[in-house]
GROMACS .gro file of C-alpha atoms in nm:
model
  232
    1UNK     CA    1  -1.710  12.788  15.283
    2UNK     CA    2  -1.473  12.507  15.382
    3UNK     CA    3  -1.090  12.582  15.410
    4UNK     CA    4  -0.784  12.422  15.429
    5UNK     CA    5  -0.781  12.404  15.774
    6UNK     CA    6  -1.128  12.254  15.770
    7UNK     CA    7  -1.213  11.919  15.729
    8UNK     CA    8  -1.587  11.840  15.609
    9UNK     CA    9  -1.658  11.495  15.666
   10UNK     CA   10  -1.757  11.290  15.406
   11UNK     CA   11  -2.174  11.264  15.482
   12UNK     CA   12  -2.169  11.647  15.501
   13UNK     CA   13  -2.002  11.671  15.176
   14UNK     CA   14  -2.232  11.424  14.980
   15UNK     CA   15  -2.549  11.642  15.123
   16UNK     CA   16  -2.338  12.000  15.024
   17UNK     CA   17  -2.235  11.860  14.668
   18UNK     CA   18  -2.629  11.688  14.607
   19UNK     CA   19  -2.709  12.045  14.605
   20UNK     CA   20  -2.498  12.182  14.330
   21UNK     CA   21  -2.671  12.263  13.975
   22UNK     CA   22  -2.474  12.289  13.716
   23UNK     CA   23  -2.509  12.608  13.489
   24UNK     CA   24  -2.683  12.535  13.144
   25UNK     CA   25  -2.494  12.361  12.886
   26UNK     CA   26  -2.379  12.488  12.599
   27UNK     CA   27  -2.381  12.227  12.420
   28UNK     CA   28  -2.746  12.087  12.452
   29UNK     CA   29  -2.939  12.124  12.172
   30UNK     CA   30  -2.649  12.080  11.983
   31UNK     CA   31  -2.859  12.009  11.638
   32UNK     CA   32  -3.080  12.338  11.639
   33UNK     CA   33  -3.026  12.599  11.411
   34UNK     CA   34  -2.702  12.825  11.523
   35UNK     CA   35  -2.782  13.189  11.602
   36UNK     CA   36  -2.792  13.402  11.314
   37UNK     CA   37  -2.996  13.187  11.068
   38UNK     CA   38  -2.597  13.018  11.036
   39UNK     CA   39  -2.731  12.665  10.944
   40UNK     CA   40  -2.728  12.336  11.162
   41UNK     CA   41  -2.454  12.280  11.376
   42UNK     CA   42  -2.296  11.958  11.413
   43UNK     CA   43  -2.433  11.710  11.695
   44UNK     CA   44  -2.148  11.626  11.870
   45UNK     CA   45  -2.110  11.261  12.081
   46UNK     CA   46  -2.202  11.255  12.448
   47UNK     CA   47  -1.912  11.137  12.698
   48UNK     CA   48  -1.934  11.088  13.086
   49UNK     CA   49  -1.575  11.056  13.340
   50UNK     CA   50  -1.603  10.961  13.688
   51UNK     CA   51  -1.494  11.217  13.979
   52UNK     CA   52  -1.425  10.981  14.225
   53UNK     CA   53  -1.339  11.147  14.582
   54UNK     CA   54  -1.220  10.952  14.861
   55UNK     CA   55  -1.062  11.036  15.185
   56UNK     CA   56  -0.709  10.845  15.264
   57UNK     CA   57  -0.703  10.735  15.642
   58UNK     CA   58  -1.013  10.772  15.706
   59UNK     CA   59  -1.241  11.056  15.784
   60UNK     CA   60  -1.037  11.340  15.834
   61UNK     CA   61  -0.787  11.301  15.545
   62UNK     CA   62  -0.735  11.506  15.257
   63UNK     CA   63  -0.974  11.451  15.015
   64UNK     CA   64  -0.781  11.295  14.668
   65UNK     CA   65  -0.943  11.192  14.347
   66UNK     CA   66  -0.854  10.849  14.107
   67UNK     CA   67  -0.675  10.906  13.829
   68UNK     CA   68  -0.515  10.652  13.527
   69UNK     CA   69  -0.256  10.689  13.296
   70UNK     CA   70  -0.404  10.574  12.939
   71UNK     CA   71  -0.264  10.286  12.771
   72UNK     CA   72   0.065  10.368  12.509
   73UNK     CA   73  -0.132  10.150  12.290
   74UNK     CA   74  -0.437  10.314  12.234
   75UNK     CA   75  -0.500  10.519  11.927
   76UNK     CA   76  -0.578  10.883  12.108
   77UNK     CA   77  -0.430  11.022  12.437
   78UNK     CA   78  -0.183  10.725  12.463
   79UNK     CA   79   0.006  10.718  12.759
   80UNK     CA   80  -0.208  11.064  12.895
   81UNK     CA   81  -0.311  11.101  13.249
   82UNK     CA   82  -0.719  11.094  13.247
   83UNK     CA   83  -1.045  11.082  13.467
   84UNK     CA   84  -1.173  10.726  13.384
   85UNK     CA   85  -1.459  10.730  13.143
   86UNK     CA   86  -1.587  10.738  12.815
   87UNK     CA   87  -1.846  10.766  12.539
   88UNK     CA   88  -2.170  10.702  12.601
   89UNK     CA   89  -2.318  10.376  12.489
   90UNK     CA   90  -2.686  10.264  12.361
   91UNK     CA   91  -2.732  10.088  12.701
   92UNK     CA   92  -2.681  10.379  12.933
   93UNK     CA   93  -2.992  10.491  13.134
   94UNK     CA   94  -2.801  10.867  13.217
   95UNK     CA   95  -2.417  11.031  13.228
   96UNK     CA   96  -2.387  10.910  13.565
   97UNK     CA   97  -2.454  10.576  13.435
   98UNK     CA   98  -2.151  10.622  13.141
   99UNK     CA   99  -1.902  10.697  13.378
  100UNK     CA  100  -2.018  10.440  13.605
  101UNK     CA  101  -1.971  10.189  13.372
  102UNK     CA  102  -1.636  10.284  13.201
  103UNK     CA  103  -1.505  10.332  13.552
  104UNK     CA  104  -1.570   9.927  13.622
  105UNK     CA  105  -1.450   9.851  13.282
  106UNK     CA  106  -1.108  10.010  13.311
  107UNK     CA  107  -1.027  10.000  13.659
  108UNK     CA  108  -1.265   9.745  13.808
  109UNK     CA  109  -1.456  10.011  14.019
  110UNK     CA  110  -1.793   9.822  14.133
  111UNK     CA  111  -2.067  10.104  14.112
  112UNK     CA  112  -2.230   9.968  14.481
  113UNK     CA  113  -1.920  10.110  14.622
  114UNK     CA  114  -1.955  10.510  14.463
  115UNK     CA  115  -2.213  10.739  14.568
  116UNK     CA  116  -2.290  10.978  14.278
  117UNK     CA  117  -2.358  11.356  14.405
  118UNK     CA  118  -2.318  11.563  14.141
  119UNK     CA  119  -2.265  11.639  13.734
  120UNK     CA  120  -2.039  11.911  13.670
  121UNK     CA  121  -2.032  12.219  13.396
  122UNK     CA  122  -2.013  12.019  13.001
  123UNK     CA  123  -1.659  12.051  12.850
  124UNK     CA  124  -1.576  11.986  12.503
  125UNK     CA  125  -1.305  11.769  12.392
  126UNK     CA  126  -1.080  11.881  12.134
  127UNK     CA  127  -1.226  11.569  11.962
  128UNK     CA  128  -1.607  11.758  11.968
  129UNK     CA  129  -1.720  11.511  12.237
  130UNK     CA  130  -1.955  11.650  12.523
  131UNK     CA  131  -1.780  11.537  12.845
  132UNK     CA  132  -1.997  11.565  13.168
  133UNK     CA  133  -1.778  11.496  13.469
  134UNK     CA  134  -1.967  11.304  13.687
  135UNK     CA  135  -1.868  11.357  14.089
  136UNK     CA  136  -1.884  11.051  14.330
  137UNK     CA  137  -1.782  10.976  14.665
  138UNK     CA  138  -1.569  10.647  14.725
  139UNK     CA  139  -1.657  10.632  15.133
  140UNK     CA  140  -1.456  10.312  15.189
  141UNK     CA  141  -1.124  10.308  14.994
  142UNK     CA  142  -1.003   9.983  15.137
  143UNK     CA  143  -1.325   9.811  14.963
  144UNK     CA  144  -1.156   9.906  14.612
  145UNK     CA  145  -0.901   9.659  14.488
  146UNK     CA  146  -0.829   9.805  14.160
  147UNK     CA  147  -0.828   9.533  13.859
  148UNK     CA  148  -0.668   9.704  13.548
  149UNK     CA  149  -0.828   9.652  13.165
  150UNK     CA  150  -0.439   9.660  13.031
  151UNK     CA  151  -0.612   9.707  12.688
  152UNK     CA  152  -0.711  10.056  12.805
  153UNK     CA  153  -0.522  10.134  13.137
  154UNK     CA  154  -0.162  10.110  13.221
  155UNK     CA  155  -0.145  10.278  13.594
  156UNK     CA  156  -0.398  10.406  13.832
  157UNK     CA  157  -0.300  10.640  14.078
  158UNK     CA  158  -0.451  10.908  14.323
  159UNK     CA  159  -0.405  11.265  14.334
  160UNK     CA  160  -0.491  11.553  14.630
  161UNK     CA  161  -0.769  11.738  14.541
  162UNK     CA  162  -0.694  12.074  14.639
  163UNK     CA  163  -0.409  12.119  14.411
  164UNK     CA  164  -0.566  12.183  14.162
  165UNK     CA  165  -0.642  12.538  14.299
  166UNK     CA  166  -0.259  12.579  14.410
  167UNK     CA  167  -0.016  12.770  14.171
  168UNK     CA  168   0.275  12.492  14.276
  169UNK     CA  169   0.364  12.242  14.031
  170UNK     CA  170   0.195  12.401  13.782
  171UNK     CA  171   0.287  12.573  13.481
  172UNK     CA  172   0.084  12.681  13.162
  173UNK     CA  173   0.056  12.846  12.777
  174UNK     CA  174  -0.142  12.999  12.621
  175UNK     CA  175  -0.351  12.871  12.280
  176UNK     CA  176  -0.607  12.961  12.015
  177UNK     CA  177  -0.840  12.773  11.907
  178UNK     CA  178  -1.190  12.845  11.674
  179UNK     CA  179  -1.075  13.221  11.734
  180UNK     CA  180  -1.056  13.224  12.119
  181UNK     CA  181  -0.780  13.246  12.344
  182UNK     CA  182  -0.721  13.016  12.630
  183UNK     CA  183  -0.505  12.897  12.910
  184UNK     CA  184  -0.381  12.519  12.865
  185UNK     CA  185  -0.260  12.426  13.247
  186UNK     CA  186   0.000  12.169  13.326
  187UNK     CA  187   0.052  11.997  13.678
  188UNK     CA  188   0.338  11.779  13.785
  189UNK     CA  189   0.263  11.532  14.027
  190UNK     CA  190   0.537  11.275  14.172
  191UNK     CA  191   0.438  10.962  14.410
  192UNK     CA  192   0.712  10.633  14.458
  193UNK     CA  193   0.944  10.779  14.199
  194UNK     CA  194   0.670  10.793  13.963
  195UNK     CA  195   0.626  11.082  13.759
  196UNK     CA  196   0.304  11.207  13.623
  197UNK     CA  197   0.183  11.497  13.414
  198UNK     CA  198  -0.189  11.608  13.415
  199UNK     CA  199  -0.284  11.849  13.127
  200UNK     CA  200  -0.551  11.985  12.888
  201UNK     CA  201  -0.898  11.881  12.952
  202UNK     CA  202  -0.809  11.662  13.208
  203UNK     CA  203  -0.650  11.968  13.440
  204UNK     CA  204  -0.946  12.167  13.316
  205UNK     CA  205  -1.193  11.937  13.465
  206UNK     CA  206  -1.012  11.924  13.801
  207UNK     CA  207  -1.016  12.264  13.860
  208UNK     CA  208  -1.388  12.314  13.806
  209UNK     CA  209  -1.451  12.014  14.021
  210UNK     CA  210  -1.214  12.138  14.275
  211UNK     CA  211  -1.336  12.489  14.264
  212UNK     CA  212  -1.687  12.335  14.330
  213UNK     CA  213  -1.589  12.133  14.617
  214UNK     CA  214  -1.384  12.400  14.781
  215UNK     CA  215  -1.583  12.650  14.705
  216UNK     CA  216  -1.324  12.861  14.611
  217UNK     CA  217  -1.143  12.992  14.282
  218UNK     CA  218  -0.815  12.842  14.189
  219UNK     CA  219  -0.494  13.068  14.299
  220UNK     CA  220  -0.458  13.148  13.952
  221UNK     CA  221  -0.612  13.291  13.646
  222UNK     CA  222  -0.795  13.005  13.504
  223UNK     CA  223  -0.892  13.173  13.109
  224UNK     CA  224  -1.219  12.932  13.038
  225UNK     CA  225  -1.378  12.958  12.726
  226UNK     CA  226  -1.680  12.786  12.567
  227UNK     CA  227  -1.605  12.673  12.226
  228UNK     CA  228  -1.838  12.754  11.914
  229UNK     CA  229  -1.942  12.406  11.751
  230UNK     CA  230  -1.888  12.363  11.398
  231UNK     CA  231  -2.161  12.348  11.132
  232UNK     CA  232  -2.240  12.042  10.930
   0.00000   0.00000   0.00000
């Protein structure tokens, strides 16, 4: 296990995280008959976002992850704090490939520059989109120079990993949804008088990417749930 007060460097971390395997999906298979003779359930759209790691100051920094604030323009999440990414297109050989992509679009992130490790646990989006978070290692931060699509992406900003497992800045409430209860967790993060709040599936992702990297649970209770997909 790797603590706080330990610092895996970045070529150990690629090799831990190439290991990981995710648990089953719950949403593959998506068209076959629900359980209980129910009928057909809906196919939901695929979607793919971009864990990208990096250490700041080199090799023995904290480890922080790229985040943008969404557009005010844009129809859905306007103005939202996200993981760049998005759905997957015709074109795309695999999920790694989708996040890949949408990462360059929005942000200018060449691919040659991000090693891809891992895929994460599915999520679904409130919209019924399958989102695989994709992890990937940035090892030389100074080699990104961020170009913005200001269709799609107002800000772009990095975050510390690891607080995503810390009960500070953080608040939550709790929801229903398709009958089940869960936990919808807020986090306030500040940088050059900037303020930024990172929520909903977003958060959600973070900590499950965190907890993976960390090996660790979060310092709180996290309340996951798998949603139930609708029938046609």
């Amino acid at each position: 296990m790797v603590g706080t007060t330990e610092v895996e460097g970045i070529e150990a971390l690629v090799r831990r995280l190439r290991l990981y395997q995710p648990p089953p999906s719950p949403y593959d298979g998506a068209s076959t008959t629900a359980a209980g003779g129910g009928g057909e359930l809906f196919r939901p759209r695929r979607a793919a976002v971009l864990v990208c790691l990096f250490r700041r100051g080199g090799g023995d920094g904290e480890l922080r992850v790229i985040l943008t604030k969404r557009s005010s323009s844009l129809s859905t999440h306007s103005g939202e704090v996200a993981l760049p990414g998005g759905k997957a297109e015709e074109g795309d050989a695999d999920d790694a490939a989708t996040a890949l992509r949408e990462a360059k679009e929005e942000i200018g992130l060449d691919p040659s520059l991000v090693t891809v490790v891992a895929s994460l646990e599915h999520f679904l989006s409130k919209h019924l989109l399958v989102v695989v978070p994709i992890v990937g290692i940035l090892s030389d931060i100074e080699a990104f120079k961020p170009v913005l699509n200001v269709d799609e992406v107002d800000d772009i900003f990095d975050v510390p990993l690891e607080m995503f497992l810390k009960d500070e800045n953080r608040t939550s409430e709790e929801r229903e949804k398709m009958g089940q209860t869960f936990t919808i967790h807020y986090f306030n993060y500040e940088k050059e008088n900037q303020k930024y709040l990172i929520w909903g599936l977003t958060a959600r992702i973070l900590i499950h990417a965190a907890s993976v990297v960390y090996q660790r649970p979060p310092d709180f209770p996290e309340r996951r749930v798998h949603f139930n997909l609708p029938k046609f």
